[in-house]
XYZ file of C-alpha atoms in Angstrom:
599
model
C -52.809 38.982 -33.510
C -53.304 36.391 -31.213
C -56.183 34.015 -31.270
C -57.946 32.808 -28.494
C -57.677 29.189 -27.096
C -60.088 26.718 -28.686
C -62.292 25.476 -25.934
C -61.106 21.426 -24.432
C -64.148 19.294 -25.455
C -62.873 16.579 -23.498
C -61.658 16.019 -19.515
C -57.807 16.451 -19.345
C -57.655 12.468 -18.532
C -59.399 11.621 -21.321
C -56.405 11.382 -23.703
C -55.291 9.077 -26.916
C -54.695 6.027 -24.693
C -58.350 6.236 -22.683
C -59.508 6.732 -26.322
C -57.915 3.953 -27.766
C -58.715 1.576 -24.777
C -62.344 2.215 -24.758
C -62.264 1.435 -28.752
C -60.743 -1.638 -28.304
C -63.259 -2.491 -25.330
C -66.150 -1.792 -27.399
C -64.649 -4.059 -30.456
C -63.700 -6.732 -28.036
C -67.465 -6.662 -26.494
C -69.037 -6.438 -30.210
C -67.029 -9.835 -30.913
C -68.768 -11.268 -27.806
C -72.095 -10.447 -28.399
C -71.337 -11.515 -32.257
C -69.940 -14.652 -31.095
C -72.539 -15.896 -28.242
C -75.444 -13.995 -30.150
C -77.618 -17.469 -30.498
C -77.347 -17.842 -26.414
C -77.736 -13.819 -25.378
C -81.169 -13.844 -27.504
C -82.529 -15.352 -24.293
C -80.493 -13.903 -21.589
C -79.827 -10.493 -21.424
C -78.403 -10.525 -17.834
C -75.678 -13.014 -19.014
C -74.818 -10.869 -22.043
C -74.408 -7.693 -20.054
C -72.359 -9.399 -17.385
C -70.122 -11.090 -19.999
C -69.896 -8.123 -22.571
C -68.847 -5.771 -19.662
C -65.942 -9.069 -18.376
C -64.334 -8.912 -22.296
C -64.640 -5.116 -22.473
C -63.164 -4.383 -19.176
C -60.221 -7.140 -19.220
C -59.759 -5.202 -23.036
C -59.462 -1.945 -21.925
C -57.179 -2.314 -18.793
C -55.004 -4.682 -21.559
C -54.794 -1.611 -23.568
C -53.795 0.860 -20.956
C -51.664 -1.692 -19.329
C -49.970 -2.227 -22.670
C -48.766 1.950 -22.852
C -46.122 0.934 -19.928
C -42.424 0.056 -20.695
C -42.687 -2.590 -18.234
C -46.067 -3.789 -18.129
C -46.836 -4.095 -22.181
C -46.406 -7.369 -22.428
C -49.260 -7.821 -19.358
C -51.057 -5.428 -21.343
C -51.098 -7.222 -24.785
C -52.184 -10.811 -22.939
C -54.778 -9.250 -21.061
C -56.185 -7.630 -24.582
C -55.446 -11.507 -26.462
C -57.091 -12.755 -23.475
C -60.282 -10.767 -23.748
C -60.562 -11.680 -27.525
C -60.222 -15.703 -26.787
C -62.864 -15.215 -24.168
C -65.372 -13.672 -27.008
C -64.405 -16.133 -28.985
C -64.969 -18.839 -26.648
C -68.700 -18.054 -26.879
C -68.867 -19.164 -30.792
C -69.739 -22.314 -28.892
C -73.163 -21.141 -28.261
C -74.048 -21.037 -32.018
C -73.667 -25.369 -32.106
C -72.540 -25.327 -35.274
C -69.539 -25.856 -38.041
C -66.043 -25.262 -35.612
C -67.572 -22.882 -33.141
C -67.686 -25.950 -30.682
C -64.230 -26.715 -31.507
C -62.599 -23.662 -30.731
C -64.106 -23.001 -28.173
C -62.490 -24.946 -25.720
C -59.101 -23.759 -27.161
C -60.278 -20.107 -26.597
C -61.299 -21.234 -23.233
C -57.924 -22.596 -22.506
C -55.754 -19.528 -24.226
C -58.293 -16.911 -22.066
C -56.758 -18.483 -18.856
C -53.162 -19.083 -20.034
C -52.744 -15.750 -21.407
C -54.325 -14.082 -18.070
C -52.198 -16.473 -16.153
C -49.073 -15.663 -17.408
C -49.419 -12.198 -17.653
C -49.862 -11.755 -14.278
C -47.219 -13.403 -13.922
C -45.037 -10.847 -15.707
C -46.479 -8.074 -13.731
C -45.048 -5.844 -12.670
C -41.476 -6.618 -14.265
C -42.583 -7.265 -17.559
C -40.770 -11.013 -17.896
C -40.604 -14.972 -16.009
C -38.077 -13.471 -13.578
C -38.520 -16.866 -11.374
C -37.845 -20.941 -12.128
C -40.832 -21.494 -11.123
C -42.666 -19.255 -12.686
C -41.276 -20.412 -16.296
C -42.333 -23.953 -14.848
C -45.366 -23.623 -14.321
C -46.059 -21.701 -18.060
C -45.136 -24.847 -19.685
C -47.139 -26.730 -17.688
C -50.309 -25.288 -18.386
C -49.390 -25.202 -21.956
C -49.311 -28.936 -21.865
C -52.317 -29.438 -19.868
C -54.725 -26.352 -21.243
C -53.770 -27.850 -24.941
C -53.784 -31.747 -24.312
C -56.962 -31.683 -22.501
C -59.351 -30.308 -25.139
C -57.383 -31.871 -27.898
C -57.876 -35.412 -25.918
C -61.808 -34.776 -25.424
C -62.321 -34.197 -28.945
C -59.977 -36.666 -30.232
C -62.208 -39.900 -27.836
C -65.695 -38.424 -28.331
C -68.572 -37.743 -30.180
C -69.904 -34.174 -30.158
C -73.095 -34.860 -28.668
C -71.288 -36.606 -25.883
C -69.744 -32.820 -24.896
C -72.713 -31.057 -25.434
C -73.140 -30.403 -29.168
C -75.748 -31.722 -30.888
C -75.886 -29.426 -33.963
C -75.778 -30.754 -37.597
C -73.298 -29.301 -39.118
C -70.794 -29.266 -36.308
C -67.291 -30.255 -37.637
C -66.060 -32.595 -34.735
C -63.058 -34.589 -36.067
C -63.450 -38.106 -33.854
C -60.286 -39.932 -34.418
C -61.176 -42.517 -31.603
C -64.772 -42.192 -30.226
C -65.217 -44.259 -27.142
C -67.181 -43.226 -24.535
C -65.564 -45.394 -21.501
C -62.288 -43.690 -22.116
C -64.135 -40.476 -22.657
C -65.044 -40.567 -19.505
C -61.859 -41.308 -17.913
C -60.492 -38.340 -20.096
C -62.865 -35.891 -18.587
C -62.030 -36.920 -14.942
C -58.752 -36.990 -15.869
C -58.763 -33.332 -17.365
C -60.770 -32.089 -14.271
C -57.699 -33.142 -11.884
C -55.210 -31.850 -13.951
C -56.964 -28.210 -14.141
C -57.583 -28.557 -10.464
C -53.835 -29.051 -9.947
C -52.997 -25.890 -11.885
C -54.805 -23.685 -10.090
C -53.372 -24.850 -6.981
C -50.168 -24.968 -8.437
C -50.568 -21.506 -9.495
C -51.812 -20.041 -6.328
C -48.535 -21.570 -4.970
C -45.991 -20.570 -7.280
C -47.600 -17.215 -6.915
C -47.393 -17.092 -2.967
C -43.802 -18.173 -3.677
C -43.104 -14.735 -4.912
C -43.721 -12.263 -2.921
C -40.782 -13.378 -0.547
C -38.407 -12.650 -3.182
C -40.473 -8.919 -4.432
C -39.088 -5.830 -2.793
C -41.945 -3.813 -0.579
C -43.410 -1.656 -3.414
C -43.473 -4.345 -5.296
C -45.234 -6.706 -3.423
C -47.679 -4.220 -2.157
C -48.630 -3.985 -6.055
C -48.544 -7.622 -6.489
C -50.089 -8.837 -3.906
C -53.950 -8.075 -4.293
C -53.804 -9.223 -7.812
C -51.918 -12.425 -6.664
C -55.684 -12.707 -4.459
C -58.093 -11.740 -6.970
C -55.859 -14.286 -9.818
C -56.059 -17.414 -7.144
C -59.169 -16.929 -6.065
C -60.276 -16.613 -10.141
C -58.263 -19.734 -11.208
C -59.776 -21.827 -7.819
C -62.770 -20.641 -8.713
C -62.744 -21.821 -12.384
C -61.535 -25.035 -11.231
C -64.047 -25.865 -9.012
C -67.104 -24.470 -11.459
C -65.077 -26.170 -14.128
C -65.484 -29.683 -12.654
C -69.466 -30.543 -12.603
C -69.709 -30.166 -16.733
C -66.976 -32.532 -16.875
C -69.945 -34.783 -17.835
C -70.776 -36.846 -20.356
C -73.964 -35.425 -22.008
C -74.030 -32.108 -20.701
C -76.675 -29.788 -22.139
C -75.044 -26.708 -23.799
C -77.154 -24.169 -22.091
C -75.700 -25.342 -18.389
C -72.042 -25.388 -20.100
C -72.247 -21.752 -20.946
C -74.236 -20.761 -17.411
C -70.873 -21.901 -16.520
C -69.106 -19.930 -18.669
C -71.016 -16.615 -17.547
C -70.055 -17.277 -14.301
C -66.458 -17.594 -14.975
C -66.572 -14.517 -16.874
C -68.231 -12.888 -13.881
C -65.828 -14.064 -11.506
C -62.576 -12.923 -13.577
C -63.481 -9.306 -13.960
C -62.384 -9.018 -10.645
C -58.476 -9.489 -12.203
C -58.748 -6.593 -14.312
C -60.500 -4.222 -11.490
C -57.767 -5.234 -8.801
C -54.997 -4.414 -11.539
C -57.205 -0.710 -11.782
C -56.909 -0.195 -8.147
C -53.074 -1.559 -8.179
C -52.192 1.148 -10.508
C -54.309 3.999 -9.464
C -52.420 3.180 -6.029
C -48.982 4.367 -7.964
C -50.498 7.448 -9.106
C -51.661 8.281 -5.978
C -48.376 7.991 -4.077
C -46.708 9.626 -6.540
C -48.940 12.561 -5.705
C -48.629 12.436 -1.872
C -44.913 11.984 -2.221
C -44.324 15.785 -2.349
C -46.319 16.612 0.714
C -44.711 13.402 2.830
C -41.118 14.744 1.569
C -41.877 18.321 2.978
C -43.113 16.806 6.359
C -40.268 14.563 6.452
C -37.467 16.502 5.430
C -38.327 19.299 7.966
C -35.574 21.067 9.380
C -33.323 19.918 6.564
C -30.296 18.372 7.015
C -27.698 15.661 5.118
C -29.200 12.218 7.321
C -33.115 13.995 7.203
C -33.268 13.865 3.513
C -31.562 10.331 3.423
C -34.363 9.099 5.635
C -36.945 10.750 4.054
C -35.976 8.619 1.016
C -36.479 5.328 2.587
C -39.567 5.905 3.898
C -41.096 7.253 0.820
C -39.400 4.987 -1.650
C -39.822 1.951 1.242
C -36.326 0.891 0.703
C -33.768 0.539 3.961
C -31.079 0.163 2.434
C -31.236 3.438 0.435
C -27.922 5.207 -0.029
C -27.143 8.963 -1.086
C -24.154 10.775 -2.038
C -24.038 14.259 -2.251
C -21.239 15.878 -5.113
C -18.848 18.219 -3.354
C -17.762 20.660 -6.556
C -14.959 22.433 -4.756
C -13.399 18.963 -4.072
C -14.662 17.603 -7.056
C -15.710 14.020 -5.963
C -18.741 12.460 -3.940
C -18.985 12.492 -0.147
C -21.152 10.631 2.030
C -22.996 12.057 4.991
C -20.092 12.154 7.019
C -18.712 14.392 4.617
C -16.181 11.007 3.691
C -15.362 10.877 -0.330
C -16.760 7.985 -1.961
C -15.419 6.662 -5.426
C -18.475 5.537 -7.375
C -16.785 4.263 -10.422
C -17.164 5.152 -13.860
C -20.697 4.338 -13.796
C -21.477 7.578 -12.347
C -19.524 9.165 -14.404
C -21.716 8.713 -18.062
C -25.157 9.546 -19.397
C -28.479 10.322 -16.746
C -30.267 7.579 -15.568
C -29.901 4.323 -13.799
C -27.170 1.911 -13.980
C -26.804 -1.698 -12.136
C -24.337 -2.594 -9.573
C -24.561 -5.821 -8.490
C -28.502 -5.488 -8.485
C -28.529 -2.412 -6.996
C -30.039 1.015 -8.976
C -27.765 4.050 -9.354
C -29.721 7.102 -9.927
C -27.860 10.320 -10.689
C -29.117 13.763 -9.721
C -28.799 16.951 -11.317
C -29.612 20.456 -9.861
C -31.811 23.006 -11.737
C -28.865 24.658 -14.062
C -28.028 20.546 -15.089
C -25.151 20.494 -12.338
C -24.431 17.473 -10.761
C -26.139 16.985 -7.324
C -26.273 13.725 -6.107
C -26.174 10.020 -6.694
C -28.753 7.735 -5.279
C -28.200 4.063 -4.767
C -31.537 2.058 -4.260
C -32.736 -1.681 -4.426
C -32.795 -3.281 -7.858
C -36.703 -3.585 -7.382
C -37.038 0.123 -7.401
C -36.362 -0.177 -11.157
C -40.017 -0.938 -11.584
C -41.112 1.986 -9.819
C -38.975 4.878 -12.014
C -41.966 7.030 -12.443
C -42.369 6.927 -7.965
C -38.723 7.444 -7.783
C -38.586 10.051 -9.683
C -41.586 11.737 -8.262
C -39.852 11.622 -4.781
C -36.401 13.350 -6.158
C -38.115 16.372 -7.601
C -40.167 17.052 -4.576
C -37.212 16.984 -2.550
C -35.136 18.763 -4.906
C -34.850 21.696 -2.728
C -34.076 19.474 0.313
C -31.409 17.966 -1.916
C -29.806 21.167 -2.849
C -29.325 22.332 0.658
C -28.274 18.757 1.942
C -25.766 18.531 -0.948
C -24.255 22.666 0.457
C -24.267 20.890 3.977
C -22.503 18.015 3.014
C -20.167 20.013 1.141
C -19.176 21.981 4.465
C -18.745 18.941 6.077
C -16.344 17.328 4.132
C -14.431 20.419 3.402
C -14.103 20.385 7.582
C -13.605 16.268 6.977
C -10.633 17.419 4.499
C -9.013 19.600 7.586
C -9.138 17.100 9.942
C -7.250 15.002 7.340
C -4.988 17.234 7.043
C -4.500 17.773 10.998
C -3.965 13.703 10.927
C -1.718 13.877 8.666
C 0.068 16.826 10.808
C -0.260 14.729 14.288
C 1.236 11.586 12.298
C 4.578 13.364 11.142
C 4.723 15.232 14.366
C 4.860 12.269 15.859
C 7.157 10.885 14.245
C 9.182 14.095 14.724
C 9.121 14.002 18.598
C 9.935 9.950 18.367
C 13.378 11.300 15.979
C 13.963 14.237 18.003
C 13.804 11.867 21.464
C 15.861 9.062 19.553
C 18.540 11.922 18.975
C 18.172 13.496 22.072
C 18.607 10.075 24.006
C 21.496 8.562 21.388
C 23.282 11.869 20.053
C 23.011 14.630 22.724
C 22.800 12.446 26.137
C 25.433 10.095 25.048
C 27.729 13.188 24.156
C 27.233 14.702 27.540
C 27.997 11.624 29.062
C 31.311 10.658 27.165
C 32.394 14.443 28.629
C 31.178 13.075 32.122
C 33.492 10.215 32.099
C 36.436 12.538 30.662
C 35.921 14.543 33.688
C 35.851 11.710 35.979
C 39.178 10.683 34.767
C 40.491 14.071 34.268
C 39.855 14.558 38.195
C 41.431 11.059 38.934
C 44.696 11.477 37.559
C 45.625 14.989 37.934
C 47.580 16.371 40.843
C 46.700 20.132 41.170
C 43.855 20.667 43.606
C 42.486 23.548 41.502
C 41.839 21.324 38.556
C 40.664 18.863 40.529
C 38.068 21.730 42.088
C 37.232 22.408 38.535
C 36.475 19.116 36.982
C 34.222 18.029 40.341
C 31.825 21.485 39.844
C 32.344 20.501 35.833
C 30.684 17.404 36.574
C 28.314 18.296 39.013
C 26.881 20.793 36.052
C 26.925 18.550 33.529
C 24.452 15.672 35.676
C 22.268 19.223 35.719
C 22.201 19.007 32.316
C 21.849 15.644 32.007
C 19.001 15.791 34.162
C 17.033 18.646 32.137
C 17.934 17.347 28.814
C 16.508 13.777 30.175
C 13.449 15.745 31.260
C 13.088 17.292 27.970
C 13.324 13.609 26.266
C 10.103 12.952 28.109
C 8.549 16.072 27.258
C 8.885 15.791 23.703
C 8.280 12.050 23.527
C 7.767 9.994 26.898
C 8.983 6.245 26.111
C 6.802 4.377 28.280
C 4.011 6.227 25.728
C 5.949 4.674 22.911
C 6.511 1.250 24.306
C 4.230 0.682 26.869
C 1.271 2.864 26.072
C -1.048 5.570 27.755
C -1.104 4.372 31.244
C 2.721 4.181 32.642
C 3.175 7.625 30.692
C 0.113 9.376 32.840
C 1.527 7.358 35.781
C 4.684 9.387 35.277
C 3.214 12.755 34.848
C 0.412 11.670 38.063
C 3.623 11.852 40.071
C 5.130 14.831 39.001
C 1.512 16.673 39.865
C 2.395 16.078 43.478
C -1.826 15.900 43.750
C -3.937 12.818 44.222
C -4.598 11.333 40.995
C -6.469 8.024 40.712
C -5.610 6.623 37.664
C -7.785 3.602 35.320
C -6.366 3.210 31.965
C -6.822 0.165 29.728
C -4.344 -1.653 28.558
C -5.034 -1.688 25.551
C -2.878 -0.312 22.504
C -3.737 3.010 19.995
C -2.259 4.165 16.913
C 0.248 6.170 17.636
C -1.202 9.738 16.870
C -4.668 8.655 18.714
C -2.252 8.171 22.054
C -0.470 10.920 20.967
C -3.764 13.247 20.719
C -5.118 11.701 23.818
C -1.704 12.110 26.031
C -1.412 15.788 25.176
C -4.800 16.574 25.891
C -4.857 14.927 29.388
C -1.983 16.482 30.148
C -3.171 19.609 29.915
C -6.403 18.612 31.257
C -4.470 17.786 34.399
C -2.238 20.745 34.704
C -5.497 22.904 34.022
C -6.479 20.884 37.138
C -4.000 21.390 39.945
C -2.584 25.418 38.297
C -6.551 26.672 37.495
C -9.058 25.198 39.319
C -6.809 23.500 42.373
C -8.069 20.097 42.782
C -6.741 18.088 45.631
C -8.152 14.879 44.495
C -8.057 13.871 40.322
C -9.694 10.895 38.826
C -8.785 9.678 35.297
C -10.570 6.861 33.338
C -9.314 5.852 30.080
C -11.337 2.819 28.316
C -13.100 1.725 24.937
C -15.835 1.075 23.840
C -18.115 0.106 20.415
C -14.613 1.474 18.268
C -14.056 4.595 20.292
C -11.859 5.908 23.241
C -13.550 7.344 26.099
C -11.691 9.367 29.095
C -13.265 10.661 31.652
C -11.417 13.132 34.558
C -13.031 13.989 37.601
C -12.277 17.047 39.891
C -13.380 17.990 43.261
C -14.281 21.295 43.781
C -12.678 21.436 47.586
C -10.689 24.815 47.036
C -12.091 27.291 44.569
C -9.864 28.967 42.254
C -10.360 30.790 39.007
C -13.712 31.774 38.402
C -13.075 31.434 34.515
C -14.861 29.735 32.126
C -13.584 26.156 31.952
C -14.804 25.675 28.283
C -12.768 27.997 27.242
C -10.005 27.159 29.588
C -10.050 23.805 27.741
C -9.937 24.997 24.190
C -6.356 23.623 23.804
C -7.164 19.840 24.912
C -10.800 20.054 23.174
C -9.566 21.274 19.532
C -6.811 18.689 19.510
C -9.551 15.914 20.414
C -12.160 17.263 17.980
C -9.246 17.245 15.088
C -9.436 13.282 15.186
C -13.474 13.633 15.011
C -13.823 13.253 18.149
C -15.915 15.461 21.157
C -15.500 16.915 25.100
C -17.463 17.347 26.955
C -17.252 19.638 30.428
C -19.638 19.353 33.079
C -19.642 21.574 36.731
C -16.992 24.048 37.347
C -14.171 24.145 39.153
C -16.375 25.655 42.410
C -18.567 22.418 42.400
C -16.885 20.009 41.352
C -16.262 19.515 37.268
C -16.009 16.554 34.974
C -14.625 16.321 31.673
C -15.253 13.531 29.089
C -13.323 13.255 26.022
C -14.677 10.873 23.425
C -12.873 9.560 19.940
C -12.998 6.875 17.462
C -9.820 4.320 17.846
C -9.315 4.781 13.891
């Protein structure tokens, strides 16, 4: 039998670390009103204001402190809220409550201080931000210990009887210096801090600083303003009760640290919950560079990388479809791994198959949670990217292999004209000169008759087998490059051609690839579509080779399709990666544009 559910007593949200936060804000804001009790008696308005300062700065400590990456933040926000209670033990003027309080007062703003400093990253990532810590050690400790050590306690506001107030050298004259002293140096730190804190954000990545950067305002502004409010009690003979109106308004002013840090990471949450909808609208139609770019917008990262796995291949590709070796880092347990300060992050499909490997700014690190909340709403997108990408670099692999096939055929025509030209030719002509002589010396008109027609067929051949040579490999291609071969073949066409090539050198199956396909191009031009007048324009430019050949359209010929006339010049240019293009038709006039990187 199955029982029913128990009824939720409490909101979803309200879980064991809301719980446990708003315990330790309660006993943080008991301590308070334990600890300034004496001075709240008489003003409630103070106590409220202050009680709700410790309580809050406790309880986004506390939540702060459930992070990986922001705990230690967390646990000097919740130390910071208990010196700040205790700092109001001054209030009771007696035994060491004035004492510590100045102490408390001075750990309250180091340990706010420097854990906003640590935020988000969790550590002193910067030189100057480990300067400046031992800095205000020096000057948040020395000060209070030199104020006690040259005065009396009545001279800093405590007049109580029993207040234990250890006086090593009372002097009021250098009292005094000590307390202008002390207000400089606390008026430096807080500058100093708003400037090593501007400092930053340069160096943060966009997320990051976007996070950062309100608290950086509300922490400056606090540590100004306690500077500034700090500096008229530097007195001599202060009365207590206008020391600890100060201290209420401090406490006022610094609960705006822990509310900005709220809004900072309720900011997170909520673009982790927009993510899916903005990777729908961005991803829309999918394809392999949509996805990419969806990514970098989301994740705010530029420089974001992805690589797709390709199973039948059994390696990564890029977008092009282009393998990629990622190293053995890739190759281990889930999760992120660093490259030089970059973040690997490796994908896995539904079933746990590999998917995809994405490469993002070391800064993203912070921001695994957003990250990840981006990947699984465009897991779908990923999974049909990754089957495009695998097309295209099985139909990268083929045109690999038909490079590979141009190279040795190339090299195959260059043999077969070397032995044409050096075994075949030379052979013929040795039997030339034997005739020559054979019709020289000999006396009998018939074999003289005989060895002149001998002759005269063998320069045939000659001729045809020379032809052939050029056919299967034209030397000027080979030595001099694309334009005195098409120069050749122009002349042959016994048409107007108007030839621009540059002068500029290929590898030798790119000239190859190109030379064949013009040549066809141009006998398509004068047998099909019978041009009088042929332009050809051969340059390069931004790494690829562009040719362009113009037609007129004077004498109509073959209505045919000229696309598919073409086929034979445009899947040898497309082979290399490469497209043609054919505008007109040979009735009007048609143009034909060949384009192809020079690698």
């Amino acid at each position: 039998m199955i029982s029913a559910p128990r009824r939720r007593r409490s909101p979803p949200w309200f879980g064991t670390e809301a719980r446990r936060a708003l315990v330790a804000g309660a006993a943080v804001a008991g301590l308070a009103l334990l600890a300034g009790w004496p001075y709240w008696r008489d003003h409630p308005a103070a106590a409220a204001t202050t009680l709700a300062s410790c309580a809050a700065i406790a309880v986004v400590g506390v939540l702060l402190a459930t992070g990986p990456r922001t705990r230690r933040t967390g646990l000097l926000f919740a130390a910071a809220s208990v010196f700040w209670a205790v700092n109001w033990a001054a209030s009771w003027d007696a035994t060491i409550g004035p004492i510590m309080s100045p102490y408390a007062q001075a750990d309250f703003y180091l340990a706010l201080a420097v854990g906003v400093l640590l935020y988000p990253g969790g550590r002193l990532e910067y030189l100057g931000d480990r300067i400046w810590t031992v800095m205000a050690c020096l000057i948040l400790w020395g000060c209070p210990t030199a104020l006690w050590v040259t005065s009396e306690p009545e001279w800093a506001a405590f007049r109580g009887e029993s207040v234990w107030w250890p006086a090593l050298y009372p002097n009021l004259d250098t009292f005094k210096v000590v307390l202008q002293v002390s207000a400089a140096l606390y008026l430096l730190l807080a500058l100093s801090f708003a400037v090593v804190l501007l400092m930053r954000l340069p160096r943060m990545g966009r997320l990051r600083r976007l996070l950062a950067l309100p608290v950086t305002v509300a922490i400056g502004f606090v540590g100004i303003s306690a500077a500034f409010t700090q500096k008229p009690i530097m007195e001599a003979s202060i009365p207590l009760d206008d020391l600890l109106r100060v201290y209420v308004i401090q406490g006022a002013v610094v609960v705006l640290v822990p509310l900005t840090l709220l809004a900072s990471g309720l900011r997170v949450r909520i673009a982790e919950l927009t993510v899916a909808g903005r990777m729908l609208r961005l991803t829309a139609p999918v394809s392999v560079e949509r996805v990419r770019d969806a990514l970098r917008d989301v994740l705010h990262d530029p420089t974001l990388e992805l690589w797709f796995w390709a199973p039948t291949e059994g390696v990564y590709v890029d977008i092009a479809g282009h393998s990629v070796d990622l190293g053995p880092q890739t190759g281990g347990a889930d999760g992120p791994a660093e490259d030089g300060g970059r973040w690997r992050h490796r994908v896995r499909g539904a079933a746990g198959e590999p998917l995809a490997v994405v490469e993002l700014g070391g800064a993203l690190r912070d921001h695994g949670s957003l990250v990840e909340a981006a990947l699984v709403a465009g897991g779908r997108a990923l999974e049909t990217a990754r089957l495009q990408a695998g097309v295209q670099a099985g139909l990268e692999q083929v045109r690999a292999a038909y490079r590979r096939l141009v190279r040795a055929e190339t090299a195959e025509r260059e043999r077969l004209g070397r032995d044409l030209h050096d075994g075949a030719q030379q052979r013929l002509l040795a039997v030339g000169a034997m005739l020559g002589t054979l019709e020289a010396v000999t006396g009998d008109p018939a074999v003289k008759e005989h060895a002149r027609a001998c002759r005269a067929e063998l320069r045939e051949a000659l001729a045809q087998l020379r032809a052939l040579a050029r056919e299967v490999q034209p030397a000027l291609l080979v030595q001099h490059g694309l334009g005195p071969a098409l120069e050749v073949v122009a002349e042959r066409l016994g048409t107007r051609v108007a030839l621009d090539v540059t002068p500029r050198r290929f590898s030798r199956e790119i000239e190859s690839t190109l030379y064949s396909a013009l040549c066809e191009t141009l006998s398509y031009a004068v047998e099909r579509a019978r041009a009088t007048r042929i332009s050809v324009w051969v340059g390069e430019e931004d790494g690829r080779v562009l040719a362009e050949i113009g037609l007129d359209g004077a004498r109509p010929g073959d209505p045919a399709d000229p696309v598919a006339d073409l086929a034979g010049p445009s899947g040898l240019i497309r082979a290399l990666r490469g497209e043609v293009e054919v505008g007109g038709g040979p009735r009007a006039g048609m143009t034909v544009r060949m384009d192809l990187p020079c690698e």
